[in-house]
PDB file of C-alpha atoms in Angstrom:
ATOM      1  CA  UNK A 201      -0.911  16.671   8.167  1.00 90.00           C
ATOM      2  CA  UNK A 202      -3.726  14.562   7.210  1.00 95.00           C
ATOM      3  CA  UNK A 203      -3.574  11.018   6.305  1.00 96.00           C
ATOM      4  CA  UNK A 204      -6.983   9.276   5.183  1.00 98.00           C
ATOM      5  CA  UNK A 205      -8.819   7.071   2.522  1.00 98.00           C
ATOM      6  CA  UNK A 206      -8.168   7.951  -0.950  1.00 98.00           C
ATOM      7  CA  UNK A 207     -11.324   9.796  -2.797  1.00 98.00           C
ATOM      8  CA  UNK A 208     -11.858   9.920  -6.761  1.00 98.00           C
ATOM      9  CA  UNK A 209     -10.690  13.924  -7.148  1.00 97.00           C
ATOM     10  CA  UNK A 210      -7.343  12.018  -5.368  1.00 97.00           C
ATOM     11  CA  UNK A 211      -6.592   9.830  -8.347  1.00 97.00           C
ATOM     12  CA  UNK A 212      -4.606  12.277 -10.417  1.00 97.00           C
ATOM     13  CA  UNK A 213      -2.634  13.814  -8.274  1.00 96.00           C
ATOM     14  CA  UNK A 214      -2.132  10.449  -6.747  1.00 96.00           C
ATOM     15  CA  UNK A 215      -0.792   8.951 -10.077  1.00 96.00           C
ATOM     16  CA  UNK A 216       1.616  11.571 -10.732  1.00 94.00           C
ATOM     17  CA  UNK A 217       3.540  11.419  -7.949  1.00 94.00           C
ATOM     18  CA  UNK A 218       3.888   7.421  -8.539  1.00 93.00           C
ATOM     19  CA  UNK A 219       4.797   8.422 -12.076  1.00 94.00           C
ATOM     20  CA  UNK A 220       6.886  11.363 -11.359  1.00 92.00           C
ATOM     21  CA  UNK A 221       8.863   8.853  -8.678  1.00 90.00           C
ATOM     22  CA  UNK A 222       9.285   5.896 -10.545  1.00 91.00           C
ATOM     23  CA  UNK A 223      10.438   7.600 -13.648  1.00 93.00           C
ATOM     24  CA  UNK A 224      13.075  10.024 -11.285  1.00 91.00           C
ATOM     25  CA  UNK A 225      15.042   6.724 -10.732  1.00 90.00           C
ATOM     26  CA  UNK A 226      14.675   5.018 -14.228  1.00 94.00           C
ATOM     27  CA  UNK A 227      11.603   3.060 -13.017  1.00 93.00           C
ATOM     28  CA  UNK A 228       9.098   3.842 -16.039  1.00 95.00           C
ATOM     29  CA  UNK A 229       9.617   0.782 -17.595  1.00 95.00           C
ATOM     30  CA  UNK A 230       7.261  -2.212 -18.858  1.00 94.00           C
ATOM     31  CA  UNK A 231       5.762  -4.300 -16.272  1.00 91.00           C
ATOM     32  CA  UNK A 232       6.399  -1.627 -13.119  1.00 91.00           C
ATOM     33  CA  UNK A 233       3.810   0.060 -11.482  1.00 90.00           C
ATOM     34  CA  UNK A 234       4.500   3.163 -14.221  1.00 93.00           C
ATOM     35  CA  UNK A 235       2.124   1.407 -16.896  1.00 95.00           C
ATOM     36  CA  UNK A 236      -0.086  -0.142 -14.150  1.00 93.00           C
ATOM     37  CA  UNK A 237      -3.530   0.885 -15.595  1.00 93.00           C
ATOM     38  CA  UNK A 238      -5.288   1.131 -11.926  1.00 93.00           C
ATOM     39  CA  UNK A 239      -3.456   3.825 -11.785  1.00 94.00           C
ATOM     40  CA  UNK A 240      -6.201   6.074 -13.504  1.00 95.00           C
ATOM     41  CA  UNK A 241      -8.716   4.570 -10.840  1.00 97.00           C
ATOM     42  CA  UNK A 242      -6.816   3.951  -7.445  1.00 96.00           C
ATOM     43  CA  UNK A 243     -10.031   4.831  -5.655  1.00 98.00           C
ATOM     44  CA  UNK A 244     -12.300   2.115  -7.493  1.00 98.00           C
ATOM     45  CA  UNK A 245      -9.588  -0.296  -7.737  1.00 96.00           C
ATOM     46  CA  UNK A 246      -9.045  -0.490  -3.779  1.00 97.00           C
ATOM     47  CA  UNK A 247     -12.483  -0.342  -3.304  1.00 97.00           C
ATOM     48  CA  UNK A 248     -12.873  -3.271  -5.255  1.00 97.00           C
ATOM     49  CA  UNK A 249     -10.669  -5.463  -3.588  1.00 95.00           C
ATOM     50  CA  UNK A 250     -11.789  -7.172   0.062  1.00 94.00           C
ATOM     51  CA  UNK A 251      -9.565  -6.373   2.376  1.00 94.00           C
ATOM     52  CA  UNK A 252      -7.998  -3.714   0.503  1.00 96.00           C
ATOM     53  CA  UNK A 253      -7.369  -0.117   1.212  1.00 97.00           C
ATOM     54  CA  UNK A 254      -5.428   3.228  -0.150  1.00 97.00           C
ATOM     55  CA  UNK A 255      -4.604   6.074   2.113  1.00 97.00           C
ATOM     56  CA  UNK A 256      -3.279   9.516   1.000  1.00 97.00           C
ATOM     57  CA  UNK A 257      -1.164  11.590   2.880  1.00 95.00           C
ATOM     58  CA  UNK A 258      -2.291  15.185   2.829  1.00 94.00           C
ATOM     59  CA  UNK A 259      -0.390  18.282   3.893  1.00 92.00           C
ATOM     60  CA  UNK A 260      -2.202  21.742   3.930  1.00 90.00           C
ATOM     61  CA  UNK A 261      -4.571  20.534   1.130  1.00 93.00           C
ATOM     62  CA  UNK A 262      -2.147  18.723  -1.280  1.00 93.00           C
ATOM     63  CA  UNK A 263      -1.747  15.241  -1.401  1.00 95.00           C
ATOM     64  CA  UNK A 264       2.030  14.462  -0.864  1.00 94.00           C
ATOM     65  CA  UNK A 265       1.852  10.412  -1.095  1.00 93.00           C
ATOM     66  CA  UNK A 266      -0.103   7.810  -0.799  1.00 95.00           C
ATOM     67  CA  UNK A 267       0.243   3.739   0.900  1.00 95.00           C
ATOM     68  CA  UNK A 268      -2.085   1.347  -0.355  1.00 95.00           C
ATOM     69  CA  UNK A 269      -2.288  -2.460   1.381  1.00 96.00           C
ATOM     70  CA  UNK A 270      -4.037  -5.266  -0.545  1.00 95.00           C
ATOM     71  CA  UNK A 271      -3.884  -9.301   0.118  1.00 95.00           C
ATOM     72  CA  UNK A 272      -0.979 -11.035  -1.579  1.00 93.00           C
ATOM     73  CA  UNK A 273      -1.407 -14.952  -0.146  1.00 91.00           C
ATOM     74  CA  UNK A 274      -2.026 -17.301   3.021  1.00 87.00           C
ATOM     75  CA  UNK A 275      -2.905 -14.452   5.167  1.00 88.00           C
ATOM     76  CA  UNK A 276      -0.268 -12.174   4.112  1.00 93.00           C
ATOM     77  CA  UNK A 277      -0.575  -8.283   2.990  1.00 93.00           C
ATOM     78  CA  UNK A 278       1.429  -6.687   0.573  1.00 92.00           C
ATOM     79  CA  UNK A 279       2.317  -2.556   0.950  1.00 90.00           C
ATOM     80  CA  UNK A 280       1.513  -1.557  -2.630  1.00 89.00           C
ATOM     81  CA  UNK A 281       2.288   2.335  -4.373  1.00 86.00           C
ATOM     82  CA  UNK A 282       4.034   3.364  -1.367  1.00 83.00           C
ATOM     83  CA  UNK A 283       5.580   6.875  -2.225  1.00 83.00           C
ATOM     84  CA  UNK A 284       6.109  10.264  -1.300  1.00 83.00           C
ATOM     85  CA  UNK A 285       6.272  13.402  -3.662  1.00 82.00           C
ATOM     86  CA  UNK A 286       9.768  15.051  -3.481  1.00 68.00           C
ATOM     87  CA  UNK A 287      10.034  18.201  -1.248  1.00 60.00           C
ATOM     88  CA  UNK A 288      13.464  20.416  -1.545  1.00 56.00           C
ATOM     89  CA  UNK A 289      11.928  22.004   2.071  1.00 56.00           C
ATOM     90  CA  UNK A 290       9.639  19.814   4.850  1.00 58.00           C
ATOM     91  CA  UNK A 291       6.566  21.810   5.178  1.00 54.00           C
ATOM     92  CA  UNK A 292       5.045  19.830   7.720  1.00 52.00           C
ATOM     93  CA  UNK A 293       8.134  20.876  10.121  1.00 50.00           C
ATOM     94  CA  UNK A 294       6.572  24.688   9.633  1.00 51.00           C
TER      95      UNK A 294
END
């Protein structure tokens, strides 16, 4: 298991598990994170932002999810695209 920053050949695979999650419990809806269009750039958006970051997590070469933390207001952080791809096993138990 191998969580670090996000990288550009991360963005698809990256997006589709947001996608894929949201829209597995009705979430692909106007105005959620579904139609965000960062999403097709997670690596330039975050690297835009001061303060920002996106992490993937990584399990024997796939990325399996992602966290990404950006400034909200006043000194206060906001978890963003936090999600996890769905397993029917745990791999990383193996």
């Amino acid at each position: 298991m191998l969580i670090r920053t996000i990288s550009h050949p991360d963005n698809l695979a990256v997006k589709q598990i947001i996608q894929q999650s949201l829209k597995s419990r009705g979430f692909d809806l106007p105005g959620t994170a579904y139609f965000d269009p960062q999403l097709n750039d997670l690596t330039s958006y975050y690297t835009a932002i001061p303060n920002a970051a996106y992490w993937v997590l990584e399990i024997n070469g796939e990325i399996v999810g992602g966290v990404g933390i950006a400034p909200w207001k006043d000194n206060i952080c906001e978890l963003q695209k936090t999600l996890l791809k769905r397993f029917r096993s745990r791999p990383w138990l193996r």
